[in-house]
mmCIF file of C-alpha atoms in Angstrom:
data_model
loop_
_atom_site.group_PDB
_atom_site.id
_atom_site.type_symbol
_atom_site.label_atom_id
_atom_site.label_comp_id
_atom_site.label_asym_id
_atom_site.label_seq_id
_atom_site.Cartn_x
_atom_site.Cartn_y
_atom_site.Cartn_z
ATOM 1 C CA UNK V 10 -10.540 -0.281 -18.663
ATOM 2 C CA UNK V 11 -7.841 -2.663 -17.973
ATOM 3 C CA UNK V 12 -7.725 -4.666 -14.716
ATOM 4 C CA UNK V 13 -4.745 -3.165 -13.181
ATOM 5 C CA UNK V 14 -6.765 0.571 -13.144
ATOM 6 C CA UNK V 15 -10.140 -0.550 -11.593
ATOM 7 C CA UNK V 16 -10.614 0.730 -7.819
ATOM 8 C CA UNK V 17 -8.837 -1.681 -5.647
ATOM 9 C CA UNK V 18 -12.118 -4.070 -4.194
ATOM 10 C CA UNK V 19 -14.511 -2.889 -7.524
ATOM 11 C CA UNK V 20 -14.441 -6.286 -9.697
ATOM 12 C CA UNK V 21 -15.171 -8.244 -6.150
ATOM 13 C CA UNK V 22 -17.780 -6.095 -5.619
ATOM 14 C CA UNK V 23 -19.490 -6.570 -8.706
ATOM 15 C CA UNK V 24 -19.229 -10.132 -8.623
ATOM 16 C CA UNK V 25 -21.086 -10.348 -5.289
ATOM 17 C CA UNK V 26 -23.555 -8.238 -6.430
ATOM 18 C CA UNK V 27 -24.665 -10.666 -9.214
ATOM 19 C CA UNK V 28 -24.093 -13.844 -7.306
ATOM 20 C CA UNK V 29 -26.605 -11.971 -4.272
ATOM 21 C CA UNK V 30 -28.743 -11.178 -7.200
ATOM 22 C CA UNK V 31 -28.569 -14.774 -9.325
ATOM 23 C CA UNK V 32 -29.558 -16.144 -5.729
ATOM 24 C CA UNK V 33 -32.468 -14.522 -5.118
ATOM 25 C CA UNK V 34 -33.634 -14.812 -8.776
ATOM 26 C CA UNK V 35 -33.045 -18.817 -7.806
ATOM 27 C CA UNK V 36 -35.457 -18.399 -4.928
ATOM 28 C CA UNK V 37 -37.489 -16.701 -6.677
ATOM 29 C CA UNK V 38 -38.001 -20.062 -9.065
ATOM 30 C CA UNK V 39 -39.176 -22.060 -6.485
ATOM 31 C CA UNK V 40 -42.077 -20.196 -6.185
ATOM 32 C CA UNK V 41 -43.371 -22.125 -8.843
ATOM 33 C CA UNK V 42 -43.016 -25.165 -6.559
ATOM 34 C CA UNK V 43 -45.937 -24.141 -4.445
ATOM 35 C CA UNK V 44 -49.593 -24.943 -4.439
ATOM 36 C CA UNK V 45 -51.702 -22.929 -6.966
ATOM 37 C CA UNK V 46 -53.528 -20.560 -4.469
ATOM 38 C CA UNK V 47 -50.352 -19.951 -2.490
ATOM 39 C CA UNK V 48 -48.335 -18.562 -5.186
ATOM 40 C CA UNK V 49 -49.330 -15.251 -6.976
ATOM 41 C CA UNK V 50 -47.482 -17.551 -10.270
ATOM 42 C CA UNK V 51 -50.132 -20.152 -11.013
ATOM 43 C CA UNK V 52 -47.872 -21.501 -14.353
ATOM 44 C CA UNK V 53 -44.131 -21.450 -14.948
ATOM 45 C CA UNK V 54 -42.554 -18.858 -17.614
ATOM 46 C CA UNK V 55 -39.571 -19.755 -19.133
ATOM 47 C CA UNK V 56 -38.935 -16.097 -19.633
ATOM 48 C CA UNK V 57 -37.971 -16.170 -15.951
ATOM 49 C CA UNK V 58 -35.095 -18.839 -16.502
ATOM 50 C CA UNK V 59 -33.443 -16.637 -19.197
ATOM 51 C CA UNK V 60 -32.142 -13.974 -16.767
ATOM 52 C CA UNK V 61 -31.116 -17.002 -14.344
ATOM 53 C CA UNK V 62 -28.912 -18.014 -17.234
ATOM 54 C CA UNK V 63 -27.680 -15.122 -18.549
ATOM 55 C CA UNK V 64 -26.568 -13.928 -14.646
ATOM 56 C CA UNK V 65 -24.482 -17.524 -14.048
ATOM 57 C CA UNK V 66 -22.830 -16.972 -17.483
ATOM 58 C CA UNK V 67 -22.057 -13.584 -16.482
ATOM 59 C CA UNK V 68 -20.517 -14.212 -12.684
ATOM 60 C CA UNK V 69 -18.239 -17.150 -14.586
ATOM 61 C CA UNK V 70 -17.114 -13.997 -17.085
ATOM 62 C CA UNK V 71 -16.266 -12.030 -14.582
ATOM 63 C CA UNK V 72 -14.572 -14.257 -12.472
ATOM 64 C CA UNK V 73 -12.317 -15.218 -15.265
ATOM 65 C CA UNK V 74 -9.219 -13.359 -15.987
ATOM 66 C CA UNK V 75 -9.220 -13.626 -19.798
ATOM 67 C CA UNK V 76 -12.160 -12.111 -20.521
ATOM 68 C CA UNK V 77 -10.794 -8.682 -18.779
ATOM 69 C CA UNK V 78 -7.860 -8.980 -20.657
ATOM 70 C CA UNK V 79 -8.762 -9.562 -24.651
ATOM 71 C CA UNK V 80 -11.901 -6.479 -23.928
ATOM 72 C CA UNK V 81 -9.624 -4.389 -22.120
ATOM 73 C CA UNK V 82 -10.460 -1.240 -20.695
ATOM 74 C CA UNK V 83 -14.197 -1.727 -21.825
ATOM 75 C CA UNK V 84 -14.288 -4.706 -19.917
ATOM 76 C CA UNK V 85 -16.190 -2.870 -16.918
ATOM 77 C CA UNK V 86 -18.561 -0.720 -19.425
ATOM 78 C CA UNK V 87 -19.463 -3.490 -21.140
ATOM 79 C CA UNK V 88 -20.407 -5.361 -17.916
ATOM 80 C CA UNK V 89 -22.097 -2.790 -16.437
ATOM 81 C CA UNK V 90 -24.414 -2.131 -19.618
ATOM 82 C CA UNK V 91 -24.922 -6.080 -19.431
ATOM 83 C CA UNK V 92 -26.128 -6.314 -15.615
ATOM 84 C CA UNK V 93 -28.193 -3.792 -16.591
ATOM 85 C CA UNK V 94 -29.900 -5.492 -19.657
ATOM 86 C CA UNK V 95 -30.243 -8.691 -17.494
ATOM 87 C CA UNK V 96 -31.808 -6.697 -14.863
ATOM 88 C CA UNK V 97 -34.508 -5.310 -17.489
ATOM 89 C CA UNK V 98 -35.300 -8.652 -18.969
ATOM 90 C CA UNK V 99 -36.409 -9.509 -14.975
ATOM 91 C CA UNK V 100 -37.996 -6.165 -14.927
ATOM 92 C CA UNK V 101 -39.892 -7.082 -18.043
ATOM 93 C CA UNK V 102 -40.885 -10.566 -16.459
ATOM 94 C CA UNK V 103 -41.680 -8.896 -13.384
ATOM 95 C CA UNK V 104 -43.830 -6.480 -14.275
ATOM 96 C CA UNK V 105 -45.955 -8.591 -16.571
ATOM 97 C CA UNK V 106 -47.079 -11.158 -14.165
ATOM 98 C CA UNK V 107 -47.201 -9.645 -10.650
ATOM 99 C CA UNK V 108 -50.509 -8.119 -9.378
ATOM 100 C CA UNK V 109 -50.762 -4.787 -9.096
ATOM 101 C CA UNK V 110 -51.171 -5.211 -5.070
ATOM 102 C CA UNK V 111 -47.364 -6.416 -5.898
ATOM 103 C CA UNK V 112 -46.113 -3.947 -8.075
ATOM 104 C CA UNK V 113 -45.193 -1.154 -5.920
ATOM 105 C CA UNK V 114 -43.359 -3.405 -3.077
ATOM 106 C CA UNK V 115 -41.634 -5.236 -5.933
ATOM 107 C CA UNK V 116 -40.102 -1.862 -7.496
ATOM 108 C CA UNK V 117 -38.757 -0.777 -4.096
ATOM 109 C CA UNK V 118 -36.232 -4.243 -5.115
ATOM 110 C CA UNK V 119 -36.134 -3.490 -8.733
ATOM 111 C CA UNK V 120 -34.841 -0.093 -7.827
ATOM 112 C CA UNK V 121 -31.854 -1.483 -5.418
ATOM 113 C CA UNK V 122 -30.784 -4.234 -8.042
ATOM 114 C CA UNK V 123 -30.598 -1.457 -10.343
ATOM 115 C CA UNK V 124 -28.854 1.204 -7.671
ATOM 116 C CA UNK V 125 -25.986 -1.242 -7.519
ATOM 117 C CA UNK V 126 -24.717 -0.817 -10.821
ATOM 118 C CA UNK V 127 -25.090 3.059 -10.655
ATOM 119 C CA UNK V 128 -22.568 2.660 -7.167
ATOM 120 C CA UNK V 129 -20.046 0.959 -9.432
ATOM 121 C CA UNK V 130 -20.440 2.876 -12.355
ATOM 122 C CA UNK V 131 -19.874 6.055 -9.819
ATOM 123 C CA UNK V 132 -17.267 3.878 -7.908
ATOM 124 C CA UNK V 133 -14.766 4.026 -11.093
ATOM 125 C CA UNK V 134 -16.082 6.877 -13.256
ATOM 126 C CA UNK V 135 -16.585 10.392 -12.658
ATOM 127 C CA UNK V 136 -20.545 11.914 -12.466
ATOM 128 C CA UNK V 137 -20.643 12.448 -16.196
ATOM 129 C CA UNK V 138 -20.718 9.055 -16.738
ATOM 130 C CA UNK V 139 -22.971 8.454 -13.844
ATOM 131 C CA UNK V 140 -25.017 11.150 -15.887
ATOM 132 C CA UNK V 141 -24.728 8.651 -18.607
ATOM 133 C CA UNK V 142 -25.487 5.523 -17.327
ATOM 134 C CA UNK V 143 -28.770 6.802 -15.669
ATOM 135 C CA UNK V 144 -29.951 7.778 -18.705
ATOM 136 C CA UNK V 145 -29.334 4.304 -20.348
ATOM 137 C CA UNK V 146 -31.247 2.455 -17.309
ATOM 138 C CA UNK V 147 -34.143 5.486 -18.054
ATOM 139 C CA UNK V 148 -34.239 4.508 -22.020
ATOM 140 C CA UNK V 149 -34.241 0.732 -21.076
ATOM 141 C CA UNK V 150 -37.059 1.402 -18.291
ATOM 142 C CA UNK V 151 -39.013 3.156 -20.960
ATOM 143 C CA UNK V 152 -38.570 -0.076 -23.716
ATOM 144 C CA UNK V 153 -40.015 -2.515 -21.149
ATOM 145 C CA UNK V 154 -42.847 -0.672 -20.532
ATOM 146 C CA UNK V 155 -43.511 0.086 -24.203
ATOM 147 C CA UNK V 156 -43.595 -3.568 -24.823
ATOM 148 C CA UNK V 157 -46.285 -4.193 -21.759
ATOM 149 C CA UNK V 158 -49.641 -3.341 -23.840
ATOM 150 C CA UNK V 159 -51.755 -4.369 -21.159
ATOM 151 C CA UNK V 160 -50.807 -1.918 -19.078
ATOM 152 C CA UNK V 161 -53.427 0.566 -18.639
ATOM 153 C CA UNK V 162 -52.640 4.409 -19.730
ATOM 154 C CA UNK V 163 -52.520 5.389 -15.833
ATOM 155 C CA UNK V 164 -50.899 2.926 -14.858
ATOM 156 C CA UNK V 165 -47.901 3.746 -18.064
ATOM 157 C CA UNK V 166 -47.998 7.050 -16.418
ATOM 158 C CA UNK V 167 -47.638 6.106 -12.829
ATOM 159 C CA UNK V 168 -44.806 3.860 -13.610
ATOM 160 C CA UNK V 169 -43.339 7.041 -15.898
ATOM 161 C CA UNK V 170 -43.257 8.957 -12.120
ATOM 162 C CA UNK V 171 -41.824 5.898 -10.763
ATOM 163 C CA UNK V 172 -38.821 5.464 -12.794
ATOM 164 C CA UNK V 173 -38.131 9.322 -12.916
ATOM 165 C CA UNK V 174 -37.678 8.998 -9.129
ATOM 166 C CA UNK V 175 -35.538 6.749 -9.643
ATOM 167 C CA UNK V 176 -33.278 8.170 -11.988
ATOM 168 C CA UNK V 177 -33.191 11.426 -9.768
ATOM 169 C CA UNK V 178 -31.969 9.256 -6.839
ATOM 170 C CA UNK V 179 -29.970 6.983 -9.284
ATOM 171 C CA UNK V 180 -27.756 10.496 -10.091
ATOM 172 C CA UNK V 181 -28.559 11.617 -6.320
ATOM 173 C CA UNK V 182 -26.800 8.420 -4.999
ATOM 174 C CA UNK V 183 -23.899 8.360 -8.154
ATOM 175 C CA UNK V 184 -23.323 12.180 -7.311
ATOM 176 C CA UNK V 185 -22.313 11.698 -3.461
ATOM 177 C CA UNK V 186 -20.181 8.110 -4.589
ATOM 178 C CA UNK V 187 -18.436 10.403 -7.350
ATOM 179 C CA UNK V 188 -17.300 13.119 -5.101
ATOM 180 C CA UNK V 189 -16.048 10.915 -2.327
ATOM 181 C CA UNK V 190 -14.207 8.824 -4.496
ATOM 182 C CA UNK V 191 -12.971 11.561 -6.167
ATOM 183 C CA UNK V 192 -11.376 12.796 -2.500
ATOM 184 C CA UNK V 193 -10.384 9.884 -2.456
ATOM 185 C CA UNK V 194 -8.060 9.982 -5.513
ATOM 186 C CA UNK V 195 -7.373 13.285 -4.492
ATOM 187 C CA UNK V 196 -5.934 11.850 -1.165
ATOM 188 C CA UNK V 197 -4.288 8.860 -2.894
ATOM 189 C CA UNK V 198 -2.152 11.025 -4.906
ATOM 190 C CA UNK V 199 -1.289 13.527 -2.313
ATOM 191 C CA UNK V 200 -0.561 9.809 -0.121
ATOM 192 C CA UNK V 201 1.590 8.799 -3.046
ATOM 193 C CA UNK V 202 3.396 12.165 -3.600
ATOM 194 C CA UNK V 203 4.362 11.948 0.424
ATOM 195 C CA UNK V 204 5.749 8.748 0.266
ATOM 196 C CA UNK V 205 7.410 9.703 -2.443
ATOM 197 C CA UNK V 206 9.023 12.556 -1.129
ATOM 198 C CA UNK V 207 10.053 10.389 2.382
ATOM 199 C CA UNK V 208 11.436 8.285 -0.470
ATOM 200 C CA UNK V 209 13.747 10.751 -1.251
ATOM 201 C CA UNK V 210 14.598 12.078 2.022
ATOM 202 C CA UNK V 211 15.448 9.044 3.065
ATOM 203 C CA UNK V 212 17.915 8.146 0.694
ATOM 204 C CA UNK V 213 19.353 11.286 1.074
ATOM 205 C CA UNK V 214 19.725 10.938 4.654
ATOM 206 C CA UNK V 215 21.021 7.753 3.843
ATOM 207 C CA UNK V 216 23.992 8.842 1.419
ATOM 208 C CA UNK V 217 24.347 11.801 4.201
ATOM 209 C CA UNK V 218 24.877 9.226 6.513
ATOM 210 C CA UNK V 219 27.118 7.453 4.361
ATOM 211 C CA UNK V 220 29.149 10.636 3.647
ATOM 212 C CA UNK V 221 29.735 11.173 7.110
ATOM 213 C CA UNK V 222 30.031 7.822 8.278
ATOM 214 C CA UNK V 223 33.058 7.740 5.314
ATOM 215 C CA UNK V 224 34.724 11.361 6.766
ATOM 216 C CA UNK V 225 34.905 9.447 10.316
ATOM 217 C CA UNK V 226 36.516 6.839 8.900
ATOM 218 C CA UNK V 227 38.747 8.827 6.864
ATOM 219 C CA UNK V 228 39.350 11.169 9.924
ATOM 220 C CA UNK V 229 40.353 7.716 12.281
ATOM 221 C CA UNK V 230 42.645 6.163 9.627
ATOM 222 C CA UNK V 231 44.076 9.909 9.369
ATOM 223 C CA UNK V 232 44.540 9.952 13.483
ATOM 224 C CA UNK V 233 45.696 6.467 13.528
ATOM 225 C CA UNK V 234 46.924 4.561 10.717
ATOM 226 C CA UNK V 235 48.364 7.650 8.658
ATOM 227 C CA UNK V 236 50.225 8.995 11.988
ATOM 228 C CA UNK V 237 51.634 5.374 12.965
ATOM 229 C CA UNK V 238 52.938 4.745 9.172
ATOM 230 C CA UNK V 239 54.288 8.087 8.843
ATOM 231 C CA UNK V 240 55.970 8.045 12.142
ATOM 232 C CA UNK V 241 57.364 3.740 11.208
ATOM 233 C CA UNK V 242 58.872 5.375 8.153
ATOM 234 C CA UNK V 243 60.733 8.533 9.865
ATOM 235 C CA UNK V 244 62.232 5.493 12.232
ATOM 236 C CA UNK V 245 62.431 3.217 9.628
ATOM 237 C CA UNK V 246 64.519 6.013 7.548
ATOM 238 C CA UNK V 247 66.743 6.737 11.181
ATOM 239 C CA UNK V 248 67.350 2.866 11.264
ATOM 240 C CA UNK V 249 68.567 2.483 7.940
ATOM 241 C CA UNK V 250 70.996 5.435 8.434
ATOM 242 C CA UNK V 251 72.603 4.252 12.026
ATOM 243 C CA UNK V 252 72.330 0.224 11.160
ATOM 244 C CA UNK V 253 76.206 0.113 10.228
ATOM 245 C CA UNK V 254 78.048 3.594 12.594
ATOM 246 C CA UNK V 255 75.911 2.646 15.327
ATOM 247 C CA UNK V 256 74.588 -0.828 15.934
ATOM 248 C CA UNK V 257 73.079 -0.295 19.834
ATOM 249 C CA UNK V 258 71.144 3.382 18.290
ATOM 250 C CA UNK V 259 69.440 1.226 15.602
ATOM 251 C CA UNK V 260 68.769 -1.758 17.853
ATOM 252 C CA UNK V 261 66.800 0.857 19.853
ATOM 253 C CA UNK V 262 65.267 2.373 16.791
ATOM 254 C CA UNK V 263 64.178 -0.903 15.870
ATOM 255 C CA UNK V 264 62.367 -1.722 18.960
ATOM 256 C CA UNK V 265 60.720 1.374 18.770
ATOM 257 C CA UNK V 266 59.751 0.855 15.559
ATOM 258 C CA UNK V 267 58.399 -2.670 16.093
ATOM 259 C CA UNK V 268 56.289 -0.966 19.101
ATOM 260 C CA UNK V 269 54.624 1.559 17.223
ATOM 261 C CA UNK V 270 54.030 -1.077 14.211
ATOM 262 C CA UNK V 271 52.345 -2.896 16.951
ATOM 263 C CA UNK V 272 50.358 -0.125 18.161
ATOM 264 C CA UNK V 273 48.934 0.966 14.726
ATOM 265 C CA UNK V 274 48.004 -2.442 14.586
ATOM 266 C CA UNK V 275 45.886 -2.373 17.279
ATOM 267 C CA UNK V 276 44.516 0.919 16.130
ATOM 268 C CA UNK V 277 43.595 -0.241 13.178
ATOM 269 C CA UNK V 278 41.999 -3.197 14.329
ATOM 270 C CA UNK V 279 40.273 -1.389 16.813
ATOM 271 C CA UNK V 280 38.781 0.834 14.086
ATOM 272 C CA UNK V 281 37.835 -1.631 11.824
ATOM 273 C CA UNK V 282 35.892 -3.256 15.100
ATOM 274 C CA UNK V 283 34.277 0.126 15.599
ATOM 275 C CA UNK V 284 32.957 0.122 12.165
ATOM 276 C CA UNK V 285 30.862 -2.649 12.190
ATOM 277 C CA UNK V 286 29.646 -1.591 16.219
ATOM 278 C CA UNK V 287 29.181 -5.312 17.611
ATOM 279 C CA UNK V 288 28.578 -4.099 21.098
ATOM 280 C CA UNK V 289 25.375 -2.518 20.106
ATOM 281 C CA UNK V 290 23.732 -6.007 19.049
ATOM 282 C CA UNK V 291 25.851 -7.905 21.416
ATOM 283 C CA UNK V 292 25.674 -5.967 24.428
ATOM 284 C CA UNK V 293 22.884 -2.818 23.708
ATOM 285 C CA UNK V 294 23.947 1.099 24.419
ATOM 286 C CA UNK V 295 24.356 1.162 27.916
ATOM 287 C CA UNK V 296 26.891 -1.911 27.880
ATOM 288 C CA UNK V 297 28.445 -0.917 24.703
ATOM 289 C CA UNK V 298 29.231 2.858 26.106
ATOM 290 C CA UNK V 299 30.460 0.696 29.279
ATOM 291 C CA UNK V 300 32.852 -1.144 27.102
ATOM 292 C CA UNK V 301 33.724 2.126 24.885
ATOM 293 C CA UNK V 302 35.183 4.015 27.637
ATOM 294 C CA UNK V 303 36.671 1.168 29.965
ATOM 295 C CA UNK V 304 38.763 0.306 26.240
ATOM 296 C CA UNK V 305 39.574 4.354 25.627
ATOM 297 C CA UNK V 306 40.570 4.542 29.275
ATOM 298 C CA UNK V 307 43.236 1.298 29.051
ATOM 299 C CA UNK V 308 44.252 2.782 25.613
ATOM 300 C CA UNK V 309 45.057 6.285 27.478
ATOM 301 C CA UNK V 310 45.871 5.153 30.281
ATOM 302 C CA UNK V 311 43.477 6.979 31.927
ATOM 303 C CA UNK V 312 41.957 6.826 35.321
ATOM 304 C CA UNK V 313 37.949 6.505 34.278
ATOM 305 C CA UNK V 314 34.986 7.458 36.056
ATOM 306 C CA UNK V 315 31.793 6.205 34.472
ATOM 307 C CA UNK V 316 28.379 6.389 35.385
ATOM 308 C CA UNK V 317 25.909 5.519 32.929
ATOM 309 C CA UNK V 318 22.503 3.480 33.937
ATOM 310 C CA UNK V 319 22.226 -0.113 33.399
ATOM 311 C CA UNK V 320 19.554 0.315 30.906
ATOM 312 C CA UNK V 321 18.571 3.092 28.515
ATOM 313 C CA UNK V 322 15.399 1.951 27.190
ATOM 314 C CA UNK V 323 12.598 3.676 24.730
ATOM 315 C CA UNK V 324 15.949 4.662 22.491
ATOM 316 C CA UNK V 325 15.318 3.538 18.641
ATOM 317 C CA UNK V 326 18.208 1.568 16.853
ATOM 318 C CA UNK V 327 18.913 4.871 14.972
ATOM 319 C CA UNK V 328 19.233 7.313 17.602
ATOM 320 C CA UNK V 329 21.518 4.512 19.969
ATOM 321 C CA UNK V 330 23.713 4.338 17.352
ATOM 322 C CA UNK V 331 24.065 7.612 16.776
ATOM 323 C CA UNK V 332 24.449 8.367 20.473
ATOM 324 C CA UNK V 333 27.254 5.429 20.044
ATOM 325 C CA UNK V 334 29.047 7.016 17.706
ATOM 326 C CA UNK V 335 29.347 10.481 19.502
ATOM 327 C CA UNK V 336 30.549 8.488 22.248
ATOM 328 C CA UNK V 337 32.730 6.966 20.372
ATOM 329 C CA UNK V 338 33.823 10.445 18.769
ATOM 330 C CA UNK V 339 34.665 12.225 21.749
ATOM 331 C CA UNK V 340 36.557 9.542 23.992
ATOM 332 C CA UNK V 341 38.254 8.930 21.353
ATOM 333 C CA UNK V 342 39.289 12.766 21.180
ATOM 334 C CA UNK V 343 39.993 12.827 24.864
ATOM 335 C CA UNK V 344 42.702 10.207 24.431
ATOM 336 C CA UNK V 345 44.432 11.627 21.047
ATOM 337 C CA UNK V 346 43.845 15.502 22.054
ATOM 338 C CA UNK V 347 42.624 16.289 25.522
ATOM 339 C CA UNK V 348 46.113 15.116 27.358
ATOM 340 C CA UNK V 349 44.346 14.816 30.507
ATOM 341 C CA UNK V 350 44.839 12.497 32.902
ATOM 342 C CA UNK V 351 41.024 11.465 34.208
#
């Protein structure tokens, strides 16, 4: 399994888990310390410090990026079959040197310290493998007690009941993990297949908007710029014709031309300021519609009546500018169109 496909939060999981479990196995070890009489361990066992070792190895493993990338995707199998092992090898410990008084409240531990494993195994895999991995911690359950001959025969059985409960819950417990993390994939893909598709709308809105934003343009230069040129040549064509017969005509002409040169100047420019719509940032929507009909009204000479509040709040950017640009739109059809006078 390589790192990049474990369930987002799994690996720091699993590291926890052994560093809560190398700390209490710590504790545990200073048991020793006490008074013979206190402790139910009158002699140290180095047995015990094996475990201990094996579990600070392993949290430096997995909290080192290399080894996750030369095993690969049996990075996390591997681990999980290893906490097991180390959890067997205290098992084996355990069992062999508590009193029987002990036994029974000691398992209750055992069995969460093995639970763990089953969570993350059921965390990342589907139940089959939960299936799986229950079995293994069975088989391993049944090899420590095979290799505890002082165990009497009931007490082999009891301890058969024991760990058959606990493989029931183990696949109990994985079965309920499995199914909500598989709803949870479930709802991960359907979350991924919705973004993707407001992806998609959204550049298509986007070149929509683009397309439309280029016909406005292409309608204004057609209303302003095409007009003004095609008008400057028709007088520009007059002028050249009356420059010699009739000096006073093409002065005139000239003038005129000049004026509306001027004009689709100012047209353009205003355009091109339009465009970019400064008085929305500068100003905000109820200014800028202020300023858009005060300048359609001097360009039209126009008497204007305006009465628009001083602020229009709760409007998003995208909806004031596109109530700018109908705005926009329509005074500026009222001036080229409408021939009225107010």
């Amino acid at each position: 399994m390589e790192e990049h496909s474990l369930e987002p939060g799994l690996l720091n999981t699993f590291r926890q888990y052994i560093a809560i479990r190398l700390g209490l196995m710590l504790l545990g070890l200073g048991r020793f310390a006490l008074p013979v009489g206190v402790s139910p361990l009158p002699q140290f066992e180095p047995l015990y410090v094996v475990p201990i070792l094996l579990d600070g190895a392993f949290l430096v493993l997995l909290s080192l990026r290399a080894p996750r990338r030369l095993v690969g995707r049996f990075f996390l199998p591997v681990a999980l079959l290893f906490a097991a092992v180390i959890q067997m090898l205290y098992l084996r410990w355990f069992v062999a040197h508590l009193r029987w008084r002990e036994v029974g409240v000691g398992f209750v531990g055992q069995f969460i310290f093995l639970l763990v494993p089953v969570i993350l195994t059921a965390w990342q895999y589907r139940f089959r493998h939960v299936v799986v991995y229950s079995l293994v911690l069975a088989s391993l359950q049944v090899v420590v007690i095979a290799t505890l001959p002082e165990l009497r025969e009931v007490e082999t059985f009891l301890f058969a009941i024991v760990f058959a409960a606990n493989v029931a819950m183990y696949l109990f417990v994985g079965y309920i993990v499995s199914n909500l993390m598989s709803a949870q994939r479930v709802q991960r893909r359907e979350l991924a297949e919705a973004n993707r598709r407001l992806v998609d709308y959204a550049l298509t809105v986007e070149q929509l908007s683009i397309s439309r934003e280029r016909n406005r343009l292409a309608r204004e230069l057609h209303d302003t710029l095409a007009h003004t040129l095609s008008g400057l040549t028709v007088q520009l064509d007059a002028l050249a014709s009356l420059w010699q017969p009739e000096p006073p005509r093409a002065r005139q002409i000239l003038d005129h031309a000049l004026s509306t040169a001027r004009e689709g100047l100012d047209e353009t420019r205003r355009v091109l300021q339009d465009l970019r719509a400064a008085p929305l940032h500068d100003l905000g929507l109820a200014l800028a519609i202020r300023h858009l009909a005060e300048s359609a009204a001097a360009r039209g000479s126009l008497a204007l009546e305006l009465d628009v509040a001083p602020h229009l709040n709760g409007v998003s950017p995208e909806d004031e500018q596109g109530f700018y640009r109908v705005a926009q739109e329509a005074l500026a059809n009222v001036v080229k169109h409408a021939g009225a006078p107010r």
